[in-house]
JSON list of C-alpha atoms in Angstrom, two decimals:
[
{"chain": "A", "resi": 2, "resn": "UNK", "atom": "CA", "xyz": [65.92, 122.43, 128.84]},
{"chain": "A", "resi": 3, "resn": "UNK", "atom": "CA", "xyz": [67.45, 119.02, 127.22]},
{"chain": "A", "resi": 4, "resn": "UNK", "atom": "CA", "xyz": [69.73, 116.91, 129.39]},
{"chain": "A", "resi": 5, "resn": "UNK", "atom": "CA", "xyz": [71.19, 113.51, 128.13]},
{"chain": "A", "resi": 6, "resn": "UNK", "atom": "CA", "xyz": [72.21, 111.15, 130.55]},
{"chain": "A", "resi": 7, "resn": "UNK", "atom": "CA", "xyz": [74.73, 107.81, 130.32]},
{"chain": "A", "resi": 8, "resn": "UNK", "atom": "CA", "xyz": [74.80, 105.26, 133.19]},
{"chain": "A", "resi": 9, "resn": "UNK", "atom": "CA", "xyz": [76.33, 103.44, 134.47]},
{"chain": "A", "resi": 10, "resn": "UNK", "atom": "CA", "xyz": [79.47, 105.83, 134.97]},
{"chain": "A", "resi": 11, "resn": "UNK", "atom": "CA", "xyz": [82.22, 103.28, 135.01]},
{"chain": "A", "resi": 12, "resn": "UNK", "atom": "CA", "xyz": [82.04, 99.80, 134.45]},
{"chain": "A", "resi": 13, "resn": "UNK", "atom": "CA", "xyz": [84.74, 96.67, 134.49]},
{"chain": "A", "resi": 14, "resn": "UNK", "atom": "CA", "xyz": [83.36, 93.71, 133.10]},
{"chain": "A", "resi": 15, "resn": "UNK", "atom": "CA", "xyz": [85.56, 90.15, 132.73]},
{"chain": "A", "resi": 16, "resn": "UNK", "atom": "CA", "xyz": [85.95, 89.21, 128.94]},
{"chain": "A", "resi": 17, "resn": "UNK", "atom": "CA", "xyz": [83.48, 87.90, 127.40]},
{"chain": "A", "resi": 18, "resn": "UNK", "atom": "CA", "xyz": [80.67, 88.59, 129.82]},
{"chain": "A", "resi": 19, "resn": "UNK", "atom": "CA", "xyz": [77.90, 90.81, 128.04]},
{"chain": "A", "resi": 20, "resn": "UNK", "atom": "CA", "xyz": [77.16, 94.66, 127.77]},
{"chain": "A", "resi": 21, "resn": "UNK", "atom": "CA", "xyz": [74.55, 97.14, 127.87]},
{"chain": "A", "resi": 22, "resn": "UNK", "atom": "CA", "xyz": [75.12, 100.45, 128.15]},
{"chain": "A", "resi": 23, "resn": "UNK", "atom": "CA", "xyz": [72.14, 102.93, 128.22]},
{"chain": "A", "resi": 24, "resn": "UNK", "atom": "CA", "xyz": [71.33, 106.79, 127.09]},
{"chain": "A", "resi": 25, "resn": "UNK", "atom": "CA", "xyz": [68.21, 108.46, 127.36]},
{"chain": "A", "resi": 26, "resn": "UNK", "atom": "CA", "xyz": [67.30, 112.22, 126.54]},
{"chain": "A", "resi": 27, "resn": "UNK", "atom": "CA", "xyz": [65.11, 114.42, 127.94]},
{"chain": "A", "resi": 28, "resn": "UNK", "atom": "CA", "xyz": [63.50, 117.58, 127.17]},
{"chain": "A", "resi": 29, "resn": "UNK", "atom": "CA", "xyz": [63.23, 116.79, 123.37]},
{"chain": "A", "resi": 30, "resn": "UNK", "atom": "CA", "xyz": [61.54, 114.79, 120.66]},
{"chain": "A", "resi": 31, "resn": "UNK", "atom": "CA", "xyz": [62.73, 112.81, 117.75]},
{"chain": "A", "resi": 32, "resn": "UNK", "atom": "CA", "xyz": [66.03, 113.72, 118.31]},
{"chain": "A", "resi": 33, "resn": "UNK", "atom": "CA", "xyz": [69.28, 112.29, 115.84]},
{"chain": "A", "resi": 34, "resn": "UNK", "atom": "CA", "xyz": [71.07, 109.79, 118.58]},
{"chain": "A", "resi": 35, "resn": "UNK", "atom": "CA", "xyz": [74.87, 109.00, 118.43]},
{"chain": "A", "resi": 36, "resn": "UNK", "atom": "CA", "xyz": [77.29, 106.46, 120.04]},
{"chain": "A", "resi": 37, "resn": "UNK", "atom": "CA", "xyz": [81.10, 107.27, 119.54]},
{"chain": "A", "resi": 38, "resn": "UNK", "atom": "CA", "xyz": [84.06, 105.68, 121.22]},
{"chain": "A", "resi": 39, "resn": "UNK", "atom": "CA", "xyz": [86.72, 107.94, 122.14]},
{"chain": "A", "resi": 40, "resn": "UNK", "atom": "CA", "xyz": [90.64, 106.38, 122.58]},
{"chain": "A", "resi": 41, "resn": "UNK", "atom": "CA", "xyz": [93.22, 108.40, 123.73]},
{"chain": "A", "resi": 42, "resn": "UNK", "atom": "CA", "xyz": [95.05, 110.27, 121.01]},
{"chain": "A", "resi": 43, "resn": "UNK", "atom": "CA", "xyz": [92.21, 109.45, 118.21]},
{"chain": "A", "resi": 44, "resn": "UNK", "atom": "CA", "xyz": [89.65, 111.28, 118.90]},
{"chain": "A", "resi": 45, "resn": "UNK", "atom": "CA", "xyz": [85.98, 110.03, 118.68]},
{"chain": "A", "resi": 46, "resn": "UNK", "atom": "CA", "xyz": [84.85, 107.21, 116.29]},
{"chain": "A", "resi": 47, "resn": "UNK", "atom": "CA", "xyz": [80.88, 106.89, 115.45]},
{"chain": "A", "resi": 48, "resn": "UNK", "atom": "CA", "xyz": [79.67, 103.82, 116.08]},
{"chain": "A", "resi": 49, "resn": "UNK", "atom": "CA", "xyz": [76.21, 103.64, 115.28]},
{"chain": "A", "resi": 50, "resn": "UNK", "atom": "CA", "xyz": [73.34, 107.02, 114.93]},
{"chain": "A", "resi": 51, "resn": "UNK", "atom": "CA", "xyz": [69.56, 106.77, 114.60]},
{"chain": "A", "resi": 52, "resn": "UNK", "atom": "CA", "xyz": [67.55, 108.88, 113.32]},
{"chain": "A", "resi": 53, "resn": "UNK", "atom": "CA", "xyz": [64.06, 107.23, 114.58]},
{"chain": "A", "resi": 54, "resn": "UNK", "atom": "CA", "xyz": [62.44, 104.21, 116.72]},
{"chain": "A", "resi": 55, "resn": "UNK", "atom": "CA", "xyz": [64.20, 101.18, 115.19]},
{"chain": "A", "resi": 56, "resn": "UNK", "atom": "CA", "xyz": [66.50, 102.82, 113.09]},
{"chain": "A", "resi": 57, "resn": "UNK", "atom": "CA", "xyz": [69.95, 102.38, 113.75]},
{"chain": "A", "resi": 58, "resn": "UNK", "atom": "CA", "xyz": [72.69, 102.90, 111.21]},
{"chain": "A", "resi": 59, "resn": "UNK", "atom": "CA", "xyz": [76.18, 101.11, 111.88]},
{"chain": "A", "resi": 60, "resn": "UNK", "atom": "CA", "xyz": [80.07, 102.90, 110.92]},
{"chain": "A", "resi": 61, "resn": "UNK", "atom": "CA", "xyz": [81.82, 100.56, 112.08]},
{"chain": "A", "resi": 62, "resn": "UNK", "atom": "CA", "xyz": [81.97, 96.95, 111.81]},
{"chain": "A", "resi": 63, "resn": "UNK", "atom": "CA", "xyz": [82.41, 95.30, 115.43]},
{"chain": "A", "resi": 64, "resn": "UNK", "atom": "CA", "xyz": [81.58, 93.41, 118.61]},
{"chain": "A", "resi": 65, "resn": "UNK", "atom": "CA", "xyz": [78.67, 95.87, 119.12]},
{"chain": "A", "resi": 66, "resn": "UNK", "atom": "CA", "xyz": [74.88, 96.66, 118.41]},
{"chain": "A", "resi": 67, "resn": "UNK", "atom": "CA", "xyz": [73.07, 99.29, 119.26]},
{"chain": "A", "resi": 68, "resn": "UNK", "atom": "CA", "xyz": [69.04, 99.85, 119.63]},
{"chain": "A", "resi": 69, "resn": "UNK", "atom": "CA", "xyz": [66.41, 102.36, 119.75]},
{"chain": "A", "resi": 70, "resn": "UNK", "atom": "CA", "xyz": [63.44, 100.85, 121.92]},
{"chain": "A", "resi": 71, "resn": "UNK", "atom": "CA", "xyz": [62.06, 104.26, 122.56]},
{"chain": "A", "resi": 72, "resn": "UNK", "atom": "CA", "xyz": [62.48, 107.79, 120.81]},
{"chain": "A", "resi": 73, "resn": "UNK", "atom": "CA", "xyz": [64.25, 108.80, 123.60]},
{"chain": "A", "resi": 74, "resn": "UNK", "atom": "CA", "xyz": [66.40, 106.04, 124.40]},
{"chain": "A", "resi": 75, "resn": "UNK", "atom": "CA", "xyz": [69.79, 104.75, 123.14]},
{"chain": "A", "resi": 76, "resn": "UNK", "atom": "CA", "xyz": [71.11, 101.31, 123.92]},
{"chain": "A", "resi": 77, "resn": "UNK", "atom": "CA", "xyz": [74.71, 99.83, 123.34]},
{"chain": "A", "resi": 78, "resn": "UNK", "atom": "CA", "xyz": [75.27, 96.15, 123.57]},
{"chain": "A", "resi": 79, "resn": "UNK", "atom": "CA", "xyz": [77.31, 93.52, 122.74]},
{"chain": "A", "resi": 80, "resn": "UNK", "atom": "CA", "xyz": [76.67, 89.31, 123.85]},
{"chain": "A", "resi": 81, "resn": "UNK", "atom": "CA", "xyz": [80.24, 89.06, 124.51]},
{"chain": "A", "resi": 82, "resn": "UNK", "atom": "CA", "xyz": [82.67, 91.66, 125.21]},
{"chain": "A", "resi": 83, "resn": "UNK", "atom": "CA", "xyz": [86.70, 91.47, 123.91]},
{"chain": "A", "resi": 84, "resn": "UNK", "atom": "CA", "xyz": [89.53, 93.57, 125.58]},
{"chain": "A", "resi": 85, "resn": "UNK", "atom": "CA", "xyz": [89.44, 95.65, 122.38]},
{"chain": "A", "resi": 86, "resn": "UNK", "atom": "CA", "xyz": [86.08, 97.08, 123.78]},
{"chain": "A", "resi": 87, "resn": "UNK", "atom": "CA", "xyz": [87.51, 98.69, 126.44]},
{"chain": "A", "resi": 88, "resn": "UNK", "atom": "CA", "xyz": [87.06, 102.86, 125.56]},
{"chain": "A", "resi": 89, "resn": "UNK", "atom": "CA", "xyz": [85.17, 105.70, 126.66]},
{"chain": "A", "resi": 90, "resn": "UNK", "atom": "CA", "xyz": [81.81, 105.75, 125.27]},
{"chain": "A", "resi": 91, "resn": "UNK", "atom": "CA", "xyz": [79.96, 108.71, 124.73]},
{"chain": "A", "resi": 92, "resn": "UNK", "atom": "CA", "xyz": [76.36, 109.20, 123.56]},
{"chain": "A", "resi": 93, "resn": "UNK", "atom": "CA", "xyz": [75.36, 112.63, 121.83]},
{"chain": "A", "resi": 94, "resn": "UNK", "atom": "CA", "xyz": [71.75, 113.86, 120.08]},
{"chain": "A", "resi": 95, "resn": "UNK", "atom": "CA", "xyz": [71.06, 116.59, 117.68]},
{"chain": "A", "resi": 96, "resn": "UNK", "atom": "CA", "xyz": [67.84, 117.75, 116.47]},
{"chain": "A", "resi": 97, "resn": "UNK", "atom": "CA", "xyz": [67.56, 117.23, 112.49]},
{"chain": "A", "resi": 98, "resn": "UNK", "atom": "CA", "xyz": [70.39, 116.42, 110.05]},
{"chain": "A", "resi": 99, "resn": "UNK", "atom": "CA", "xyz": [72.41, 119.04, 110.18]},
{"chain": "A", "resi": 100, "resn": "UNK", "atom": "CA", "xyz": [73.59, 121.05, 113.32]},
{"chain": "A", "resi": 101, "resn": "UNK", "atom": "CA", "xyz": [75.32, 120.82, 116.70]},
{"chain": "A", "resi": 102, "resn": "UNK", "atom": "CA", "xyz": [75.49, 117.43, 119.06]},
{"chain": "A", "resi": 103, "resn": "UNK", "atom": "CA", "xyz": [75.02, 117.63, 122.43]},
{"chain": "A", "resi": 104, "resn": "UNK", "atom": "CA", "xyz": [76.92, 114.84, 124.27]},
{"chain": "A", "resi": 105, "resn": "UNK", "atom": "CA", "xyz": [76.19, 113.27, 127.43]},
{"chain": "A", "resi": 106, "resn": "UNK", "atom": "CA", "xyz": [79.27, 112.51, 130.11]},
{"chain": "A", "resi": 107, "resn": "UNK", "atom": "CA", "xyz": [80.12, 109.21, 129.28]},
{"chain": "A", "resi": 108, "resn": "UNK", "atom": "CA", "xyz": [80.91, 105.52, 130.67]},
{"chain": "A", "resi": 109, "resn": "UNK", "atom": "CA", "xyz": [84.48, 104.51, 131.13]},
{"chain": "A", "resi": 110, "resn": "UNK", "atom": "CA", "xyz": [84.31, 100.45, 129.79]},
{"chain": "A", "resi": 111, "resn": "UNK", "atom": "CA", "xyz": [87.03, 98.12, 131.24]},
{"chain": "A", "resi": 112, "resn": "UNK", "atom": "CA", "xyz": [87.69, 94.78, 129.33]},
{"chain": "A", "resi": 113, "resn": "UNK", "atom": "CA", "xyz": [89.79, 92.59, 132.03]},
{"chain": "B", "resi": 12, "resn": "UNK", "atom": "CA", "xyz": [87.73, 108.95, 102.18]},
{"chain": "B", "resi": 13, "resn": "UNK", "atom": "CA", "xyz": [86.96, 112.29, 104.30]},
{"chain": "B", "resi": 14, "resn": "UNK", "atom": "CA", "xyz": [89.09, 112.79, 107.32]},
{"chain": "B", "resi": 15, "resn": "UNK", "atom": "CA", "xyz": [89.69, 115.77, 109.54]},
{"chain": "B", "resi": 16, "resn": "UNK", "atom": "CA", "xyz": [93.41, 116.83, 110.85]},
{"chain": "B", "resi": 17, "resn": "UNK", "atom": "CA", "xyz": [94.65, 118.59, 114.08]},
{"chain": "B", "resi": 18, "resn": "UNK", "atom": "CA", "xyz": [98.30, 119.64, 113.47]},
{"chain": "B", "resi": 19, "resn": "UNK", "atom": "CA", "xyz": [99.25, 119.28, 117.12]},
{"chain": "B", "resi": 20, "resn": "UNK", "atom": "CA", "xyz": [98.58, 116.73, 119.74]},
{"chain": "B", "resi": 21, "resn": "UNK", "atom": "CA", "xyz": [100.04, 118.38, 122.24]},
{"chain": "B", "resi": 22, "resn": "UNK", "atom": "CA", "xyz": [100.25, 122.28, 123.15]},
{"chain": "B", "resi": 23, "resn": "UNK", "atom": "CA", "xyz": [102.00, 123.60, 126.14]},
{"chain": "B", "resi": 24, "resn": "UNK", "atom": "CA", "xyz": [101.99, 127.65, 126.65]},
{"chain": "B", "resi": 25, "resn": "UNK", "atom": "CA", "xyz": [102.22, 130.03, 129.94]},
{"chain": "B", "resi": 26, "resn": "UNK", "atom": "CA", "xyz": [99.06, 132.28, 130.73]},
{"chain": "B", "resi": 27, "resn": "UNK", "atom": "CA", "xyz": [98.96, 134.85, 128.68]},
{"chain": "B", "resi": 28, "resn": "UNK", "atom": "CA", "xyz": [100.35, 133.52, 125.34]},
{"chain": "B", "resi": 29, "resn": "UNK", "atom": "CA", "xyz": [98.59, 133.34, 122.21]},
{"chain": "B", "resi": 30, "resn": "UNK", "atom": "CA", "xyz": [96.70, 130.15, 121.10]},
{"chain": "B", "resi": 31, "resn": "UNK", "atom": "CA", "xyz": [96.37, 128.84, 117.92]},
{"chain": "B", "resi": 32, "resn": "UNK", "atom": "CA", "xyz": [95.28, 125.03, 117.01]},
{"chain": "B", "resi": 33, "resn": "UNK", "atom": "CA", "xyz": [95.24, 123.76, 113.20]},
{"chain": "B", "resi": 34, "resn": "UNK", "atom": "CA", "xyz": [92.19, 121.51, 111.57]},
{"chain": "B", "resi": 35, "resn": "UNK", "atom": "CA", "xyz": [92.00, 120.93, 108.12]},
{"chain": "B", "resi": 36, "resn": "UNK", "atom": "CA", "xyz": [89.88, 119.04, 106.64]},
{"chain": "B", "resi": 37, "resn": "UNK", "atom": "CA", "xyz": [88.80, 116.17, 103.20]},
{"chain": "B", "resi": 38, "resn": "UNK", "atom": "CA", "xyz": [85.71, 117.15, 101.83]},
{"chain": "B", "resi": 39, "resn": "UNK", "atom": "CA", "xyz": [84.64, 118.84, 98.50]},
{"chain": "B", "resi": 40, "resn": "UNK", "atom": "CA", "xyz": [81.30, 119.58, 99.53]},
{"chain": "B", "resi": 41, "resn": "UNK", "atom": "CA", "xyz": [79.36, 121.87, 101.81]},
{"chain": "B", "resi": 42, "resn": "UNK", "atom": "CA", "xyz": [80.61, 121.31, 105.69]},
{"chain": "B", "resi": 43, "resn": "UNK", "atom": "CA", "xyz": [79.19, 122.51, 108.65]},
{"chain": "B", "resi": 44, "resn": "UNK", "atom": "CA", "xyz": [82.42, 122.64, 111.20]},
{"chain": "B", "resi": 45, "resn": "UNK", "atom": "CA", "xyz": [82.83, 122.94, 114.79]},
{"chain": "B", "resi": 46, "resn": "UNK", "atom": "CA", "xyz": [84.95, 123.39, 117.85]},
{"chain": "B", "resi": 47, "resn": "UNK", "atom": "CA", "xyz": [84.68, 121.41, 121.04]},
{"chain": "B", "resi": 48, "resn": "UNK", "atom": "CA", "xyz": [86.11, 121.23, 124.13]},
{"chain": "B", "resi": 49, "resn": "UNK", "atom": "CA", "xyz": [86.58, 118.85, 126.63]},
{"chain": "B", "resi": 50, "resn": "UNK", "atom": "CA", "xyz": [87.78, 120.04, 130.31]},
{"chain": "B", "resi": 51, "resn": "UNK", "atom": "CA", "xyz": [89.11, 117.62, 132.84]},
{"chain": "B", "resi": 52, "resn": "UNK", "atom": "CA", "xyz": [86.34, 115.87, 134.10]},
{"chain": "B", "resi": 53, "resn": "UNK", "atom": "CA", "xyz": [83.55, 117.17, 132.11]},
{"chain": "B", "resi": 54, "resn": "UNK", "atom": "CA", "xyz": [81.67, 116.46, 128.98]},
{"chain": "B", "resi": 55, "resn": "UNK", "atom": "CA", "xyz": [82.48, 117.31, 126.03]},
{"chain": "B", "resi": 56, "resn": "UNK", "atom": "CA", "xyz": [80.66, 120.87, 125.01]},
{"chain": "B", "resi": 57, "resn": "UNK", "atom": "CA", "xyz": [80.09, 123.30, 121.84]},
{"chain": "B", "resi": 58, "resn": "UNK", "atom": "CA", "xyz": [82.90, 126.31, 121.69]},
{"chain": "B", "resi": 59, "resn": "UNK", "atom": "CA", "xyz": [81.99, 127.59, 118.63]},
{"chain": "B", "resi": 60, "resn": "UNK", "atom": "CA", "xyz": [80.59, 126.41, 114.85]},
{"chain": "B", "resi": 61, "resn": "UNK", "atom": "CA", "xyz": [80.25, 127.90, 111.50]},
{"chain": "B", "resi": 62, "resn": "UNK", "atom": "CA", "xyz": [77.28, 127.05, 108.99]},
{"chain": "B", "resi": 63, "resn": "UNK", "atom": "CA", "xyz": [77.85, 129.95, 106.58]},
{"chain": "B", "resi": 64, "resn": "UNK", "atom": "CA", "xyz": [78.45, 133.81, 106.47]},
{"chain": "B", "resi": 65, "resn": "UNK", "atom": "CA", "xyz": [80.84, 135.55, 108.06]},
{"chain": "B", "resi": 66, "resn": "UNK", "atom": "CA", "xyz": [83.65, 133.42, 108.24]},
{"chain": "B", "resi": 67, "resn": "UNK", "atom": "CA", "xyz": [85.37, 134.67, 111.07]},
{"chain": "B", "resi": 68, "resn": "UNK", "atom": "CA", "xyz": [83.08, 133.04, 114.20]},
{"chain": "B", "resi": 69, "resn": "UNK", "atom": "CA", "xyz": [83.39, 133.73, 117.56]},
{"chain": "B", "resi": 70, "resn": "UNK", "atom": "CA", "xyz": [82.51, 131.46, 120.06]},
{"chain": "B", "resi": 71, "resn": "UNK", "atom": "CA", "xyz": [82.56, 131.32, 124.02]},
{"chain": "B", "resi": 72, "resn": "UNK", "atom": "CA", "xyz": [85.40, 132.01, 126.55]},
{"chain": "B", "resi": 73, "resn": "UNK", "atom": "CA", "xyz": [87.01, 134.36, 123.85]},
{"chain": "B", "resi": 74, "resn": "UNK", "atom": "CA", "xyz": [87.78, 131.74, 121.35]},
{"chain": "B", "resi": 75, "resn": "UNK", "atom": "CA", "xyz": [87.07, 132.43, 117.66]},
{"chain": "B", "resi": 76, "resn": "UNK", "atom": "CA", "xyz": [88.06, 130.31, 114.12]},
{"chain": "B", "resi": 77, "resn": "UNK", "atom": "CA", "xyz": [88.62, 131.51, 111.04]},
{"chain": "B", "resi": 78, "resn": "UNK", "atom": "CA", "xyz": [87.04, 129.34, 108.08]},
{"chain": "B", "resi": 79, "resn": "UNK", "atom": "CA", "xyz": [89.38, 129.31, 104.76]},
{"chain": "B", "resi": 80, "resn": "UNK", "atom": "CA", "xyz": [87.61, 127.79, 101.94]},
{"chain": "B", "resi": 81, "resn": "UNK", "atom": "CA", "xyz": [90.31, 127.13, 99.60]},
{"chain": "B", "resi": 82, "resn": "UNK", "atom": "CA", "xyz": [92.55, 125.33, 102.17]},
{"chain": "B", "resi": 83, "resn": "UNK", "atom": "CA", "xyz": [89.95, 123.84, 103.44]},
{"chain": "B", "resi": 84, "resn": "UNK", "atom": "CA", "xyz": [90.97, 124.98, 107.46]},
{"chain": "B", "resi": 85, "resn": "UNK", "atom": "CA", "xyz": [89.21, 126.03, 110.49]},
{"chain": "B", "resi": 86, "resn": "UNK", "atom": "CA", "xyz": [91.64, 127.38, 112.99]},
{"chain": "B", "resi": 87, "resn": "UNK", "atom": "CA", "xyz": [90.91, 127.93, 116.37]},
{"chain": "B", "resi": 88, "resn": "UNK", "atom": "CA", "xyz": [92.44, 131.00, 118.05]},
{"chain": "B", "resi": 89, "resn": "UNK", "atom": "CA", "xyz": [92.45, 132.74, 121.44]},
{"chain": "B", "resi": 90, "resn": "UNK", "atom": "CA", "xyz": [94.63, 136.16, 121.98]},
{"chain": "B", "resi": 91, "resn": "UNK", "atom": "CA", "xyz": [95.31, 135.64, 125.39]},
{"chain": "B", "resi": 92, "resn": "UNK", "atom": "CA", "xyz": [95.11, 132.13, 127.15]},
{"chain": "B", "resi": 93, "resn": "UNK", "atom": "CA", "xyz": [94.41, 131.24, 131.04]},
{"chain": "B", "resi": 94, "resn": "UNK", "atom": "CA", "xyz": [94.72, 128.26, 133.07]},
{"chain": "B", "resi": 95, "resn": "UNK", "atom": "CA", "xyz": [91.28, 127.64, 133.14]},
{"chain": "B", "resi": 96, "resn": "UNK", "atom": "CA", "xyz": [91.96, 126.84, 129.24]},
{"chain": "B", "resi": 97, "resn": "UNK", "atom": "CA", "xyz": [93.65, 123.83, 130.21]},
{"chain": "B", "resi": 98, "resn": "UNK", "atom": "CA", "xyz": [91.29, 121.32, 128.10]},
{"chain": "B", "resi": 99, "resn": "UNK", "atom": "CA", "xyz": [91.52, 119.31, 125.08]},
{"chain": "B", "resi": 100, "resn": "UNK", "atom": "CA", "xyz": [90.52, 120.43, 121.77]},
{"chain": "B", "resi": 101, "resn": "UNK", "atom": "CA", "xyz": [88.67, 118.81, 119.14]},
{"chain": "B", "resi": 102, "resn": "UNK", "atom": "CA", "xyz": [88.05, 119.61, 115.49]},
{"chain": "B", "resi": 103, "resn": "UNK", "atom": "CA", "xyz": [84.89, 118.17, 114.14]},
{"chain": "B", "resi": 104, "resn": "UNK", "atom": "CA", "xyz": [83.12, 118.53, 110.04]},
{"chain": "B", "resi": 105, "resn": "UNK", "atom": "CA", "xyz": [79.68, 117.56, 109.59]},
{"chain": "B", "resi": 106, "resn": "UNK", "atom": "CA", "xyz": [79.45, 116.46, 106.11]},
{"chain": "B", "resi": 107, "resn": "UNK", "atom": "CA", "xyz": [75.96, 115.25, 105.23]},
{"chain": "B", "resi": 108, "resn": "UNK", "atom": "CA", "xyz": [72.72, 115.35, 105.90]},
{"chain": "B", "resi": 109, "resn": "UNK", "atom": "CA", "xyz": [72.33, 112.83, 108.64]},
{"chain": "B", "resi": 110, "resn": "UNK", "atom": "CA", "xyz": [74.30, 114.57, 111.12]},
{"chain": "B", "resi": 111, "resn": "UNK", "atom": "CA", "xyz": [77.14, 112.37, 110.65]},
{"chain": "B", "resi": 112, "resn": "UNK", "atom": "CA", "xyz": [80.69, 114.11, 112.37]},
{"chain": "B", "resi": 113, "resn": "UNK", "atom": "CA", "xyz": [84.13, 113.55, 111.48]},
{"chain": "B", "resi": 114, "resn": "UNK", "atom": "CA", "xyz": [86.10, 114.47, 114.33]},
{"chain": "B", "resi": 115, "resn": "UNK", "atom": "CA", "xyz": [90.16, 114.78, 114.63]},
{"chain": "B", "resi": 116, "resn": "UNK", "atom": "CA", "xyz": [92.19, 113.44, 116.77]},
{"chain": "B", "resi": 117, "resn": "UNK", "atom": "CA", "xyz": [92.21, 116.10, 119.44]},
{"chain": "B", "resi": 118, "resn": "UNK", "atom": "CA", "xyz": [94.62, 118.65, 120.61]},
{"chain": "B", "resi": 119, "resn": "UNK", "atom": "CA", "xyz": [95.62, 118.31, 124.61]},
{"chain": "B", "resi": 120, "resn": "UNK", "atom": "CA", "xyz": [96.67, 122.12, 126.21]},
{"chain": "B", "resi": 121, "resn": "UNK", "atom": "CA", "xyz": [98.00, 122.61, 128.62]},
{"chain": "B", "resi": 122, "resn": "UNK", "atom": "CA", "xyz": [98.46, 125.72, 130.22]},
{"chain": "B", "resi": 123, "resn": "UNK", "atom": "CA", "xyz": [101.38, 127.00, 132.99]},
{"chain": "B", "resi": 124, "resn": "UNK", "atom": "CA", "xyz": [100.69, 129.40, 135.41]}
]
């Protein structure tokens, strides 16, 4: 079966100081990747999908980046993080282009 | 530009009552739609979704949404609520072919014993 996994959990990191948050799947192949940010009262905002290695597609113009070093794998970064980046991140996968995203639990980002 | 709507923020009810949440959404085209559901402390997972067919779907934990083309809704709805339902609720409309989601804003319930 597929699991998707986010780490770390939680994380408070001092203004501009840098990220990287990671996601990796397992139990598929070539899967459709997704970060969203979700704020209280807003629901979730895509950030960036991928559909392959080295493919990333951004929604959002901001302080972040994401990559795709492995088919697998999911990275979020930014060189230096603003108090606006403080959210819930969540990372999901589908397989193809059209059809249900599985989402993994999520880190909790604190700006201070 | 597309968007997706949730009526209510927030839904209070006792066990028992009968559940309904809004979404409507802004797209001309085809849609795939869904229903999530996020319980305290847990991720988010599928309730139920509708590609095409019947649209009446049911989905798990006795939930089901009705899919009305021309007013371009997918209401959720659940006869008979229970605690356990305590969760929040989010619309979502999957628009092209990249697997792209709109999601609402989310509906918080809450329900009293």
């Amino acid at each position: 079966s597929q699991t998707i996994h986010q780490w770390p959990a939680t994380l408070v990191q001092p203004v501009g100081s840098p990220l990287s948050l990671e996601c990796t799947v397992e139990g598929t192949s070539n899967p459709n990747l997704y970060w969203y940010r979700q704020a209280a009262g807003r629901g979730l905002q895509l950030l960036f999908y991928s559909v392959g290695i080295g493919q990333i597609s951004s929604e959002v113009p901001q302080n972040l980046s994401a990559s795709r070093p492995q088919d697998r794998q999911f990275i979020l970064s930014s060189k230096k993080l603003l108090l606006s980046d403080s959210g819930f991140y969540l990372c999901a996968w589908s397989l193809g282009g059209r059809g249900e995203q599985f989402f993994g639990p999520g880190t909790r980002l604190t700006v201070l | 530009a597309q968007s997706v709507s949730q009526h209510n923020h927030h839904v209070i009810l006792s066990e028992a009552a009968s559940l309904e949440l809004g979404c409507n959404y802004s797209y001309g085209g085809t849609v795939n739609l869904f229903w999530y559901v996020q319980y305290p402390g847990q991720h988010l997972q599928l309730l139920l979704k509708y590609f095409s067919g019947d649209p009446l779907v049911k989905g798990i934990k006795g939930f089901e949404a009705e899919f009305i083309k021309s007013k371009f809704s997918f209401n959720l709805r659940k006869p008979s609520v229970q605690w356990s339902d305590t969760a929040e609720y989010f619309c979502a409309v999957e628009t092209d072919s990249w697997g792209k989601f709109q999601f609402g804003a989310g509906t918080q319930v809450v329900v009293t014993p």
